[in-house]
Structure formats: C-alpha cells, structure tokens
C-alpha cells in the first residue's frame, strides 16, 4: 500500500483548465465529473475513473498533462488507438507522440530525444514497451507529468480483455511513487475494480464513477432464426448507408457473413486475426476513413477504435459476458447520436458458450466465474423487462425509472404466457427419450415427425410422440431455449449437445414450479421496434438521415472534410467531428469569431481551416 503522493503543484504558472479546454479543444465546458477529475489529477492525486465509452475519458488525462509540468505518459494497449489519438492531438496543436513497435529505431530515438528535451506534452506508450529497463530509465531521466493507464481493466485476470503485459504495470507505482496515476476504464464490475486498485496500487485513491448509461443506444435482442438474413434485413431497414460493426465468433463465419452482406449490396469487409496484417490494416482504414462501411469481425477488432459515428453494433453470436457485451455495443454512438445495439441469440449460442467454458483449460474457479458471467448475459437476453435497467443493474447502478423507452422490451413489451404445460411436455420428452438427444430430435418427437432417427429408436411408440403439435418447430425452439436459460434443462457437454434435466426440472414436472414463457411475436422484431418511442422522440430509423440543417451546406462540408482527411492521411473525424460539421451547417457562421464558438473548433483548427470553412458557408446555399 502506498500513501497518497505529496501534492506536487505545477511549478510554472498554471494555465487555467477551462481556458485550455476552450483554446486547445474548442469545447465550452466539462462534462459530468471531468472537471473534478482534472482538478484532482492536476493537483497530483491518484484516481480511478470509470466512465462509459464516449463519456470523455481522454480529456481527464490530456488536460492535466497540459496543465502540469512535464509530459503525460499514456499507457494504451493498441497501436491503432494511439495513432488516431496522436493524430487528433497534433491537429489541435498539442505536442503528442507514440512509442510502439511500429516505429523504426531512428523514429523512436527522435521521440526519446524530444521527451528528454521537454518538447512533448503527451506520449503514448505500449505497455510491453513501458516496462522495459530501457524505457523505465528513459522516464526516470525525463520530467513526467502523470501516468494514465487507459483500458485499465486489462489487468484483470478474470476479465474478458486480460493482457498479461498489463500485470507488469505495477512497476509504475514502485518506480515513480510521486507521479500521479490515473487509471481509466469503461468496464468495471466490482471484482475488476478491486483488481485494478490492487495492481496499480490505488488503495485509498478516489474512484470517480459516472453513470454507465448510454441513452442514445437502443438495445435489441432478437430470437435467432436465420441470423444472416435477419442481419441483412436489420441493416437494410434500419441502417442503410450507416457505418457498423458485426461481431461473430469464428473467422469462417466472419468471412461468410461479410460475403453475404456484400452480395446484398451492403459494403462489408471482414476483419480477423487470420487475415494478412496488410489486409487487416487496409480494412480498418477504410472503415475509419470512408462513410458507411460495415466491418464484420471477431472480437479481435474494436478495442481502441475511436470512430465516433458507428451507428450500429450487431452480434451474431453471444459474447462471453455482460462486460464484453457492454463494451462491444458501447462502440456504437460515441458521438451521442441515436444508435442501435442489435443481437440475434438462440439456443445454440448457450450450448456453444457452455462447451467452450467446459473445454477450456482454466481452473475450476475460473470456469465457475465464467459460467456465472454467461448466465447473467443469458438472463439479459431472456428478460421481459427493460434491458437498460438490467445492464445498469449489473454494474451496480439503480435507476428510478422502470422503463427506459429505448430498448425493444420497453418499446414493444413482450407478451407472457403460462408455459407450465408446454414445459412439462418438453421435459417429459427429454426424460422419456433417455436424456441423450439434442434439440432437433426432441422437437421431431414432440411434433410427431417420423424421421429415420425417430423410427430407429422407436420414439414413435412413446407416449410423448406428437404431444406437442400445437406449436411449430420454431416456437418449440424458443420454449426449449427459455427452459435452458431458466436452468431446468442443461446441455451436457460430455454427450455432444444432448439436453439433460436438472434438479429444478422435477418441480416443473410435478407442477410445483410456475413457468412463464415469453411469446415471440410472429415475424421479425425488426419492424416492431420502429416508430415512436414512448418518450415521443422518433426512433433512429436510419432510412431518414435525421433531418440535418441546411443539407446542401452539410454535404459540402462533409465532402471538403473527406478531401482534407484523404490528403492528410487521417480519419475524417480527426479533421472535424460530425457534431462540429452539424454545428457549422446549422449556424452558418459569417465570421471567424462566430466559427470559433462552435464546439470542436479550437485555436489550431480555426487557424488551419477557418477561412476555408467560411468560404464554403458563403458559397453554398441551403
Ligand atoms: P472515451 O475515451 O471515454 O470513450 P472520448 O474521450 O473519446 O471518450 O470522448 C468521446 C467524445 O466526447 C469525443 O468525441 C470527445 O470530443 C467528446 N467530448 C469529451 N469531453 C467533452 C466535453 N467536455 N464537451 C464536449 N464534448 C466532449
Ligand atoms: Zn428499456
């Protein structure tokens, strides 16, 4: 345990945080706890910051780095993230650089020289590099303003993003006890939070916990039938022309889905660890720099992707935990505009994830934790109540309102029905057939289908044969899935996919346990959630681009931005954010002073682009 470091006030004349926010970043004020965090760190305090994606974590260490003497060292796990952040900072006139494995020896030496000469405000460093003796000795000779440990949950061995190289970061506190440490993450359940505090020696340091709500994200979880077709419809009906990320579990599926989308006229690109590094980089660049690209990826993609205008995140397979789901869906709508988190989920997902856990080489304790996390996610998928409420509840946040008005369950509340008899029929069928068969065969028996397998095992002679004709195969699948989710049935991982009864099934069979089932509305739910939400705002149906002010000017500004981005080789949002483009189009500024008042226009951007932007405004009608 370390004591709080002594207050280490910047010795030079401290520029006021608000004026730096205004002049460098072009922003009028702080958001949420930013101001408080920035003051605390600037005064030399350690802290842990928990803020959702898009909440504004970067400013929490960028501003103190500018306000304190010396250079802020930012530990960040991904080169892509570093590159984009550094590009954005340089655009804003900040002396920023990154040290990572993509540099040549000369480039790295030059950055080291600038650090020692005091010419850098911010330096991003990969964790494995930071802990090398060479880098530690370099930092010991430099003036370090602070250490920011971004994506701090990567230290957690229980977490979904564990990175062994993060464990070594405990050396920061040992070697630089007097330099403030700020750890930041968008994912932290209680257990992860404790691990961060222990590993980074933040005992006693304040924890700034923001609301994790992402009100602009609409959560939707649909029953998986033909996932690829459902996805195509979802994109075409709701997000035509939008940028999005589609997550799949396997590389093969990534390729298949990307091909299917492309065939359907949706510009989709695959991304997974099996692709050549050059191809991966090219696909990522196109996703960042062009409008409306859909990337189909394994979870290898996304951490460190700062693209603010991702309009949807779709899951075709179940993630491992609510943390993973929340982090992945959180990549949608960083800019605060309406976005959708869509997932198709079915029985096979639960079975598959369970098998992966059972077959993993982890300890029993690890498997137990993993099963608990999977169960929590399945419960979210099955709930008939507000999904946002559930999600936030998982992170320990309670809300006064019961209904958020912006998730599928709130917008079209699912119907519930008494499922006791259906459950009994299904569980009896599992029992009578000897607890050795998977979903397909069980359903064949229930609906009385004379397949080869049914006759082979003589299951047409059983009392349960044909007792379930009131439902079709699709409906039985959802009943089955819900019984697995409720824990009355379990997929036996020893006998591939076989469903077996659990202890709690007995209560259902005896009629002692009530079973309420969710009725799946016929047809896709895609359509059901369109239209007005309860609060009356229009649903973010992407087929209406959301009524921008002065569309011709808007289009002209975007075209100009694309050109500039291409010439400079940076993502479009590094030049100007969408919200800044919206602001200029809406305000039609006549003078540099008016332009300067639009959020996102700092001194450097005004200097570089001001005249050009005014010229575009003047020359474009409407
Ligand atoms: P995080 O790292 O928490 O995901 P970022 O730091 O990337 O979030 O910020 C998300 C977005 O919010 C960025 O576009 C950023 O410019 C914007 N933002 C952050 N703080 C403010 C603020 N005080 N006022 C306006 N916009 C802000
Ligand atoms: Zn809701």
XYZ file of C-alpha atoms and ligand atoms in Angstrom:
650
model
C 0.000 0.000 0.000
C 1.299 3.449 -0.820
C 0.334 6.697 0.740
C -1.119 9.474 -1.375
C 1.765 11.238 -3.036
C 2.556 14.640 -1.719
C 0.885 17.435 -3.607
C 3.118 18.295 -6.469
C 1.767 21.501 -7.842
C 2.919 22.563 -11.247
C 5.725 24.963 -10.600
C 5.187 27.104 -13.676
C 2.267 29.472 -13.963
C -0.657 27.050 -14.187
C -2.907 27.768 -17.099
C -6.489 27.518 -16.131
C -8.161 24.240 -17.128
C -11.202 25.874 -18.706
C -9.172 28.168 -20.867
C -7.099 25.239 -22.169
C -10.294 23.306 -22.805
C -11.509 26.212 -24.860
C -8.364 27.176 -26.719
C -6.986 23.719 -27.490
C -10.070 21.549 -27.774
C -12.597 24.180 -28.728
C -15.054 22.989 -26.103
C -17.171 25.253 -23.932
C -17.299 23.241 -20.708
C -16.684 19.999 -18.884
C -18.941 17.038 -18.963
C -20.007 15.146 -15.850
C -17.135 14.568 -13.458
C -14.435 15.664 -15.906
C -13.792 18.984 -14.181
C -13.425 17.391 -10.774
C -11.167 14.606 -12.057
C -8.976 17.058 -13.928
C -8.555 19.244 -10.853
C -7.699 16.239 -8.696
C -5.082 14.860 -11.089
C -3.640 18.273 -11.887
C -3.067 18.755 -8.172
C -1.132 15.496 -8.092
C -3.725 12.978 -6.902
C -4.158 9.386 -7.981
C -7.553 8.093 -9.032
C -9.618 5.507 -10.803
C -12.052 6.753 -13.433
C -14.993 4.629 -14.535
C -16.826 6.179 -17.414
C -18.716 4.610 -20.278
C -17.319 4.635 -23.771
C -17.833 8.040 -25.273
C -18.039 9.589 -21.798
C -14.928 11.672 -22.336
C -12.143 9.829 -20.552
C -9.358 11.143 -22.762
C -9.674 14.726 -21.569
C -9.267 13.502 -17.984
C -5.587 12.857 -18.596
C -4.935 15.038 -21.623
C -5.779 18.274 -19.844
C -3.770 17.589 -16.667
C -0.850 16.627 -18.900
C -1.038 20.083 -20.472
C -1.534 21.800 -17.134
C 1.201 20.041 -15.201
C 4.884 20.428 -15.774
C 6.391 17.653 -17.888
C 4.978 15.103 -20.244
C 1.927 12.901 -19.613
C 2.645 9.224 -20.250
C -0.376 7.328 -21.526
C -0.329 3.551 -21.448
C -2.571 2.275 -24.158
C -2.875 -1.246 -25.468
C -3.474 -0.747 -29.145
C -1.414 0.903 -31.803
C -4.468 1.960 -33.809
C -5.848 3.869 -30.862
C -2.567 5.589 -30.208
C -2.204 6.580 -33.815
C -5.646 8.181 -34.005
C -5.388 9.933 -30.660
C -1.987 11.318 -31.509
C -3.233 12.484 -34.922
C -6.185 14.228 -33.245
C -3.945 15.914 -30.678
C -1.456 17.129 -33.258
C -4.407 18.560 -35.232
C -5.301 20.504 -32.094
C -1.747 21.773 -31.759
C -0.622 19.520 -28.910
C 2.912 18.075 -28.959
C 1.998 14.404 -28.889
C 3.775 11.241 -29.975
C 3.583 7.480 -29.552
C 6.249 4.899 -28.794
C 5.344 1.484 -30.108
C 6.603 -1.389 -32.175
C 5.601 0.238 -35.459
C 8.460 2.764 -35.261
C 11.922 2.499 -36.730
C 14.890 2.874 -34.408
C 15.522 6.404 -35.662
C 11.918 7.455 -35.155
C 11.904 6.075 -31.635
C 15.222 7.789 -30.827
C 13.856 11.076 -32.059
C 10.822 10.786 -29.785
C 13.067 9.926 -26.841
C 15.163 12.962 -27.549
C 12.091 15.195 -27.657
C 10.877 13.750 -24.379
C 14.167 14.466 -22.636
C 14.299 17.954 -24.114
C 10.871 18.692 -22.638
C 9.301 19.116 -26.068
C 6.415 16.697 -25.539
C 3.087 17.233 -23.785
C 1.792 13.701 -24.226
C 3.494 10.432 -25.008
C 1.562 7.231 -25.676
C 3.442 4.058 -24.825
C 2.528 0.408 -25.340
C 2.506 -1.462 -22.001
C 5.080 -4.073 -23.001
C 7.415 -1.280 -24.012
C 6.920 0.793 -20.900
C 8.101 -1.976 -18.573
C 11.412 -2.500 -20.387
C 14.513 -1.343 -18.481
C 15.368 0.987 -21.352
C 12.031 2.785 -21.210
C 11.958 2.945 -17.414
C 15.372 4.531 -17.337
C 14.331 6.970 -20.056
C 11.305 8.014 -17.998
C 13.442 8.354 -14.886
C 15.520 10.961 -16.720
C 12.503 12.823 -18.096
C 10.022 15.075 -16.341
C 6.817 13.035 -16.154
C 3.580 14.918 -15.505
C 1.419 11.861 -14.857
C 0.810 8.252 -15.816
C -2.542 7.476 -17.383
C -3.380 3.795 -17.642
C -6.098 3.526 -20.242
C -8.260 0.391 -20.585
C -7.178 -0.420 -17.049
C -9.484 -3.444 -16.850
C -6.872 -5.268 -18.942
C -5.045 -6.007 -15.664
C -7.925 -8.218 -14.574
C -7.268 -11.899 -14.963
C -10.964 -12.599 -14.644
C -11.903 -10.093 -17.257
C -12.540 -10.562 -20.925
C -9.622 -8.444 -22.068
C -6.843 -9.728 -19.862
C -3.450 -8.675 -21.158
C -0.509 -10.245 -19.380
C 1.678 -7.236 -20.171
C -0.652 -5.079 -18.048
C 0.282 -7.012 -14.914
C 3.800 -5.598 -15.139
C 2.418 -2.069 -14.825
C 2.528 -2.335 -11.027
C 6.123 -1.231 -11.510
C 4.901 2.310 -12.224
C 3.839 2.838 -8.630
C 7.057 1.295 -7.342
C 9.417 3.285 -9.512
C 7.541 6.595 -9.669
C 5.645 6.868 -6.384
C 5.417 10.658 -6.601
C 3.937 10.882 -10.069
C 0.126 10.814 -10.143
C -1.521 7.740 -11.638
C -4.909 7.849 -13.250
C -6.451 4.523 -14.278
C -9.371 4.637 -16.702
C -11.825 2.066 -17.936
C -15.296 1.699 -19.359
C -15.794 -1.741 -17.875
C -15.637 -2.453 -14.243
C -17.733 -4.681 -12.171
C -16.783 -4.835 -8.525
C -14.253 -7.616 -8.970
C -12.412 -5.919 -11.816
C -12.361 -2.661 -9.918
C -10.691 -4.321 -6.945
C -8.068 -5.886 -9.163
C -7.260 -2.558 -10.782
C -6.864 -0.932 -7.378
C -4.617 -3.730 -6.147
C -2.412 -3.999 -9.219
C -1.944 -0.303 -9.797
C -1.698 0.477 -6.089
C -4.619 2.836 -5.956
C -5.736 1.920 -2.459
C -7.367 4.901 -0.847
C -7.417 6.922 -4.065
C -10.810 8.327 -5.042
C -12.890 6.484 -7.598
C -14.869 8.641 -9.974
C -17.766 6.528 -11.168
C -20.002 8.032 -13.842
C -23.344 6.715 -14.854
C -22.815 3.937 -17.305
C -25.973 4.691 -19.161
C -25.694 5.253 -22.875
C -29.112 6.753 -23.507
C -28.566 7.118 -27.244
C -28.035 3.377 -27.722
C -31.141 1.319 -28.319
C -30.756 -2.266 -27.112
C -32.463 -5.010 -29.064
C -32.095 -8.758 -28.739
C -33.967 -10.907 -31.219
C -34.691 -14.567 -31.476
C -32.163 -16.151 -33.822
C -33.774 -17.865 -36.793
C -31.686 -17.326 -39.878
C -29.173 -14.911 -38.464
C -27.594 -13.705 -41.690
C -30.956 -12.923 -43.284
C -32.114 -11.209 -40.106
C -28.951 -9.133 -40.127
C -29.390 -8.155 -43.771
C -32.938 -7.036 -43.074
C -31.898 -5.157 -39.988
C -29.246 -3.215 -41.881
C -31.416 -2.558 -44.930
C -34.487 -1.497 -42.996
C -32.852 0.398 -40.190
C -29.290 1.315 -41.001
C -28.899 1.569 -44.741
C -25.743 3.524 -45.563
C -24.528 3.585 -41.957
C -21.190 2.504 -40.540
C -21.478 -0.508 -38.270
C -19.656 -3.407 -36.683
C -20.882 -7.004 -36.826
C -19.351 -9.437 -34.353
C -19.089 -13.188 -34.981
C -17.236 -15.800 -33.001
C -15.306 -17.607 -35.719
C -13.140 -16.491 -38.605
C -15.055 -18.681 -41.033
C -18.326 -17.069 -40.060
C -16.801 -13.605 -40.385
C -15.866 -14.405 -43.982
C -19.284 -15.893 -44.784
C -21.257 -13.027 -43.314
C -19.087 -10.365 -44.954
C -19.577 -12.100 -48.301
C -23.338 -12.392 -47.796
C -23.655 -8.706 -46.927
C -21.543 -7.647 -49.886
C -23.696 -9.762 -52.161
C -26.728 -7.965 -50.799
C -25.174 -4.646 -51.776
C -24.008 -3.653 -48.294
C -20.354 -2.501 -48.292
C -18.917 -5.012 -45.808
C -15.325 -6.023 -45.044
C -14.021 -8.932 -42.969
C -11.556 -8.485 -40.113
C -9.987 -11.266 -38.052
C -6.616 -12.389 -36.787
C -6.237 -14.925 -39.601
C -6.071 -12.228 -42.259
C -2.816 -10.841 -43.503
C -1.752 -7.803 -41.445
C -1.789 -5.610 -44.558
C -5.349 -6.621 -45.403
C -6.445 -6.003 -41.833
C -4.908 -2.558 -41.790
C -6.488 -1.698 -45.132
C -9.943 -2.800 -43.989
C -9.631 -0.913 -40.749
C -8.522 2.229 -42.576
C -11.448 2.048 -44.955
C -13.822 1.607 -42.046
C -12.359 4.643 -40.298
C -11.990 6.887 -43.291
C -14.911 6.115 -45.575
C -18.567 6.618 -44.879
C -20.942 3.739 -44.337
C -18.594 0.745 -44.210
C -19.722 -2.301 -42.238
C -16.924 -4.296 -40.691
C -17.598 -7.947 -39.902
C -15.163 -9.075 -37.257
C -14.156 -11.348 -34.458
C -13.582 -9.654 -31.120
C -10.025 -9.031 -32.321
C -11.495 -5.863 -33.787
C -12.655 -2.819 -31.964
C -10.695 -2.146 -28.840
C -9.055 1.125 -29.478
C -11.316 2.049 -32.338
C -12.303 5.609 -31.608
C -14.615 6.135 -34.574
C -17.394 8.277 -33.168
C -20.093 7.678 -35.794
C -20.555 3.909 -35.639
C -24.339 3.715 -35.949
C -24.857 0.074 -35.012
C -23.127 -2.867 -33.415
C -24.608 -6.270 -34.219
C -23.835 -9.563 -32.522
C -24.470 -12.752 -34.439
C -23.036 -14.810 -31.595
C -23.365 -14.404 -27.883
C -20.420 -12.652 -26.198
C -18.904 -14.205 -23.099
C -20.258 -11.822 -20.511
C -22.243 -8.667 -19.912
C -18.984 -6.750 -19.629
C -17.958 -7.900 -23.085
C -21.421 -7.182 -24.484
C -21.466 -3.739 -22.948
C -18.019 -2.859 -24.129
C -18.624 -4.099 -27.653
C -22.041 -2.459 -28.004
C -20.538 0.664 -26.451
C -18.553 1.225 -29.621
C -21.774 2.436 -31.199
C -22.741 6.084 -30.966
C -19.787 7.648 -29.214
C -20.938 10.909 -30.749
C -24.159 10.725 -28.739
C -26.432 10.300 -31.737
C -29.092 7.550 -31.934
C -27.519 4.139 -32.483
C -28.538 0.519 -32.185
C -27.066 -2.462 -30.363
C -28.649 -5.483 -32.002
C -28.106 -9.128 -31.181
C -29.559 -12.330 -32.556
C -29.473 -15.081 -29.994
C -30.610 -18.708 -29.828
C -30.250 -21.966 -28.007
C -27.122 -22.976 -29.901
C -25.370 -19.896 -28.509
C -25.840 -21.007 -24.939
C -24.768 -24.544 -25.781
C -21.709 -23.347 -27.667
C -20.528 -20.949 -24.969
C -21.035 -23.554 -22.272
C -18.978 -26.032 -24.233
C -16.203 -23.505 -24.716
C -16.061 -22.938 -20.977
C -16.130 -26.658 -20.167
C -13.421 -27.402 -22.670
C -11.198 -24.501 -21.674
C -8.041 -25.227 -19.741
C -8.917 -22.821 -16.939
C -9.127 -23.777 -13.275
C -12.433 -24.814 -11.716
C -12.712 -21.406 -10.100
C -12.210 -19.742 -13.461
C -14.866 -21.947 -15.030
C -17.304 -21.182 -12.234
C -16.826 -17.450 -12.717
C -17.204 -17.847 -16.474
C -20.441 -19.801 -16.123
C -21.808 -17.135 -13.771
C -20.981 -14.418 -16.292
C -22.577 -16.332 -19.126
C -25.721 -16.910 -17.058
C -26.015 -13.195 -16.361
C -25.834 -12.436 -20.067
C -28.406 -15.112 -20.909
C -30.697 -13.600 -18.287
C -30.322 -10.233 -20.021
C -31.218 -11.822 -23.334
C -34.252 -13.538 -21.847
C -35.588 -10.750 -19.689
C -39.014 -9.334 -20.441
C -38.169 -6.175 -18.520
C -36.165 -3.137 -19.525
C -32.765 -4.208 -20.852
C -31.092 -0.959 -19.875
C -32.290 -1.411 -16.321
C -30.750 -4.897 -16.291
C -27.479 -3.775 -17.795
C -27.026 -0.895 -15.428
C -28.116 -3.061 -12.514
C -25.320 -5.437 -13.385
C -22.834 -2.620 -12.948
C -24.384 -1.741 -9.624
C -26.358 1.240 -10.852
C -30.016 1.597 -9.987
C -32.401 3.832 -11.834
C -35.576 5.442 -10.684
C -37.439 4.866 -13.918
C -38.554 1.342 -14.628
C -38.776 1.794 -18.332
C -36.140 3.469 -20.462
C -38.305 3.879 -23.539
C -35.360 2.984 -25.737
C -34.968 -0.789 -25.700
C -37.016 -3.413 -27.501
C -38.775 -4.582 -24.352
C -39.830 -1.072 -23.399
C -40.920 -0.182 -26.924
C -42.885 -3.378 -27.580
C -43.392 -5.162 -24.285
C -43.292 -8.903 -24.896
C -46.365 -10.927 -24.040
C -46.037 -13.537 -21.343
C -47.993 -16.720 -21.111
C -48.327 -19.558 -18.660
C -45.915 -22.148 -20.020
C -46.392 -24.854 -17.441
C -47.997 -27.438 -19.735
C -45.607 -26.755 -22.601
C -42.646 -27.060 -20.261
C -43.978 -30.321 -18.853
C -44.422 -31.766 -22.326
C -40.908 -30.853 -23.300
C -39.272 -32.034 -20.096
C -41.196 -35.336 -20.260
C -39.988 -35.774 -23.803
C -36.385 -35.282 -22.648
C -36.941 -37.805 -19.866
C -38.731 -40.449 -21.963
C -36.116 -40.368 -24.703
C -33.387 -41.030 -22.162
C -31.722 -37.578 -21.883
C -29.442 -38.406 -24.809
C -30.737 -36.198 -27.630
C -30.371 -32.661 -28.854
C -32.974 -30.029 -29.684
C -33.723 -31.144 -33.215
C -34.663 -34.705 -32.350
C -36.667 -33.706 -29.283
C -38.745 -31.356 -31.382
C -39.272 -34.022 -34.048
C -40.718 -36.284 -31.370
C -42.909 -33.549 -29.915
C -44.453 -32.534 -33.213
C -44.798 -36.180 -34.270
C -42.430 -36.201 -37.207
C -41.483 -39.694 -38.399
C -37.821 -39.214 -39.157
C -35.382 -42.055 -39.637
C -33.932 -41.418 -36.207
C -37.368 -41.412 -34.588
C -38.200 -44.837 -36.015
C -34.707 -46.165 -35.399
C -35.017 -45.507 -31.666
C -38.687 -46.452 -31.558
C -39.595 -42.994 -30.280
C -42.817 -43.034 -32.292
C -44.026 -45.621 -29.805
C -43.554 -43.314 -26.808
C -46.433 -41.538 -25.078
C -44.759 -38.195 -25.798
C -44.715 -38.732 -29.558
C -46.781 -35.992 -31.194
C -47.995 -34.411 -27.952
C -46.713 -31.012 -28.975
C -48.485 -30.373 -32.255
C -49.902 -27.072 -31.023
C -46.541 -25.387 -31.639
C -44.367 -25.403 -34.712
C -40.673 -26.180 -34.708
C -39.643 -22.558 -34.417
C -41.861 -21.996 -31.417
C -40.594 -25.102 -29.681
C -37.059 -23.862 -30.134
C -37.816 -20.722 -28.207
C -39.519 -22.745 -25.446
C -36.502 -25.006 -25.271
C -34.120 -22.092 -25.123
C -36.042 -20.467 -22.328
C -36.063 -23.682 -20.290
C -32.287 -23.886 -20.692
C -31.966 -20.241 -19.718
C -34.173 -20.836 -16.648
C -31.940 -23.743 -15.708
C -34.492 -26.568 -15.968
C -32.536 -28.104 -18.809
C -28.821 -28.241 -19.329
C -26.686 -29.019 -22.352
C -24.484 -31.958 -21.482
C -21.029 -31.193 -22.740
C -19.896 -34.818 -22.493
C -22.610 -36.004 -24.848
C -22.402 -33.532 -27.687
C -25.399 -31.222 -27.483
C -27.625 -33.648 -25.552
C -30.105 -31.953 -23.255
C -30.495 -33.328 -19.765
C -32.825 -32.499 -16.893
C -31.548 -30.554 -13.908
C -32.772 -30.865 -10.325
C -35.167 -27.985 -10.775
C -36.932 -29.791 -13.632
C -38.570 -32.076 -11.122
C -40.557 -29.195 -9.627
C -41.843 -28.235 -13.068
C -42.814 -31.812 -13.925
C -44.670 -32.145 -10.642
C -46.481 -28.903 -11.270
C -44.936 -27.180 -8.237
C -42.895 -24.621 -10.153
C -44.581 -21.992 -12.263
C -43.140 -21.353 -15.718
C -43.869 -18.127 -17.518
C -42.789 -18.046 -21.147
C -42.155 -15.115 -23.369
C -44.141 -15.241 -26.560
C -42.116 -14.401 -29.613
C -44.123 -12.130 -31.845
C -44.517 -13.655 -35.300
C -42.247 -12.168 -37.919
C -39.108 -10.214 -37.328
C -38.995 -7.919 -34.355
C -37.097 -5.503 -36.515
C -40.294 -3.914 -37.627
C -41.910 -3.912 -34.233
C -39.466 -1.500 -32.679
C -39.657 1.177 -35.301
C -41.780 4.222 -34.969
C -42.100 6.470 -31.994
C -40.657 5.603 -28.670
C -42.572 6.186 -25.505
C -40.904 9.489 -24.871
C -42.099 10.569 -28.238
C -38.804 11.017 -29.993
C -38.554 9.499 -33.391
C -36.893 6.141 -33.474
C -33.474 6.278 -35.048
C -34.710 4.726 -38.228
C -31.719 5.279 -40.387
C -33.738 5.427 -43.550
C -34.376 9.023 -42.595
C -30.977 10.645 -42.135
C -32.287 12.526 -39.173
C -33.149 15.894 -40.703
C -29.895 17.860 -40.820
C -29.997 21.611 -41.047
C -29.057 23.094 -44.424
C -28.456 19.784 -46.193
C -26.554 21.261 -49.156
C -24.079 23.008 -46.882
C -23.841 19.900 -44.758
C -22.972 17.808 -47.799
C -20.428 20.378 -48.998
C -18.719 20.421 -45.599
C -18.552 16.646 -45.495
C -17.098 16.467 -48.984
C -14.464 19.033 -48.019
C -13.664 17.055 -44.870
C -13.218 13.834 -46.859
C -10.772 15.582 -49.174
C -8.745 17.023 -46.328
C -8.704 13.683 -44.498
C -7.535 11.876 -47.595
C -4.781 14.405 -48.303
C -3.521 14.277 -44.743
C -3.966 10.533 -44.323
C -6.057 10.802 -41.163
C -9.616 9.661 -40.363
C -12.290 12.206 -41.248
C -13.287 12.731 -37.609
C -9.746 13.789 -36.774
C -10.259 16.757 -39.096
C -13.693 17.665 -37.690
C -16.246 15.672 -35.749
C -19.727 15.114 -37.143
C -21.140 17.253 -34.370
C -18.880 20.131 -35.429
C -19.996 19.752 -39.052
C -23.620 19.739 -37.832
C -22.924 22.862 -35.810
C -21.386 24.774 -38.707
C -24.205 23.779 -41.069
C -26.832 24.845 -38.548
C -25.186 28.143 -37.513
C -23.853 29.294 -40.894
C -21.139 31.437 -39.287
C -20.132 34.618 -41.113
C -17.008 35.447 -39.150
C -14.075 33.666 -37.586
C -15.418 34.732 -34.186
C -18.729 33.011 -34.789
C -16.979 29.931 -36.093
C -14.766 29.858 -33.020
C -17.841 29.486 -30.817
C -18.829 26.181 -32.363
C -17.887 23.156 -30.251
C -14.858 21.379 -31.672
C -13.192 24.466 -33.172
C -10.107 25.289 -31.145
C -7.386 27.809 -31.948
C -5.426 25.500 -34.255
C -8.445 24.379 -36.237
C -9.545 27.968 -36.623
C -6.105 28.882 -37.910
C -5.888 25.932 -40.305
C -9.402 25.671 -41.621
C -11.270 28.814 -40.586
C -11.059 30.776 -43.831
C -11.805 27.735 -45.934
C -14.854 26.837 -43.840
C -16.229 30.368 -44.053
C -15.724 30.327 -47.801
C -17.736 27.070 -48.071
C -20.524 28.526 -45.937
C -20.643 31.675 -48.039
C -20.659 29.861 -51.363
C -23.261 27.221 -50.534
C -26.964 27.973 -50.451
C -29.273 25.903 -48.257
P -13.938 7.769 -24.058
O -12.441 7.665 -24.139
O -14.451 7.906 -22.670
O -14.642 6.702 -24.829
P -13.532 10.188 -25.517
O -12.543 10.793 -24.613
O -13.031 9.588 -26.789
O -14.379 9.109 -24.747
O -14.680 11.257 -25.835
C -15.807 10.895 -26.554
C -16.324 12.058 -27.343
O -16.853 13.061 -26.479
C -15.259 12.733 -28.169
O -15.827 12.999 -29.414
C -14.947 14.000 -27.402
O -14.529 15.039 -28.262
C -16.281 14.325 -26.776
N -16.127 15.077 -25.519
C -15.406 14.723 -24.439
N -15.500 15.635 -23.472
C -16.303 16.617 -23.946
C -16.792 17.860 -23.422
N -16.462 18.290 -22.203
N -17.602 18.593 -24.210
C -17.933 18.173 -25.450
N -17.504 17.037 -25.999
C -16.702 16.258 -25.268
Zn -35.844 -0.231 -21.616
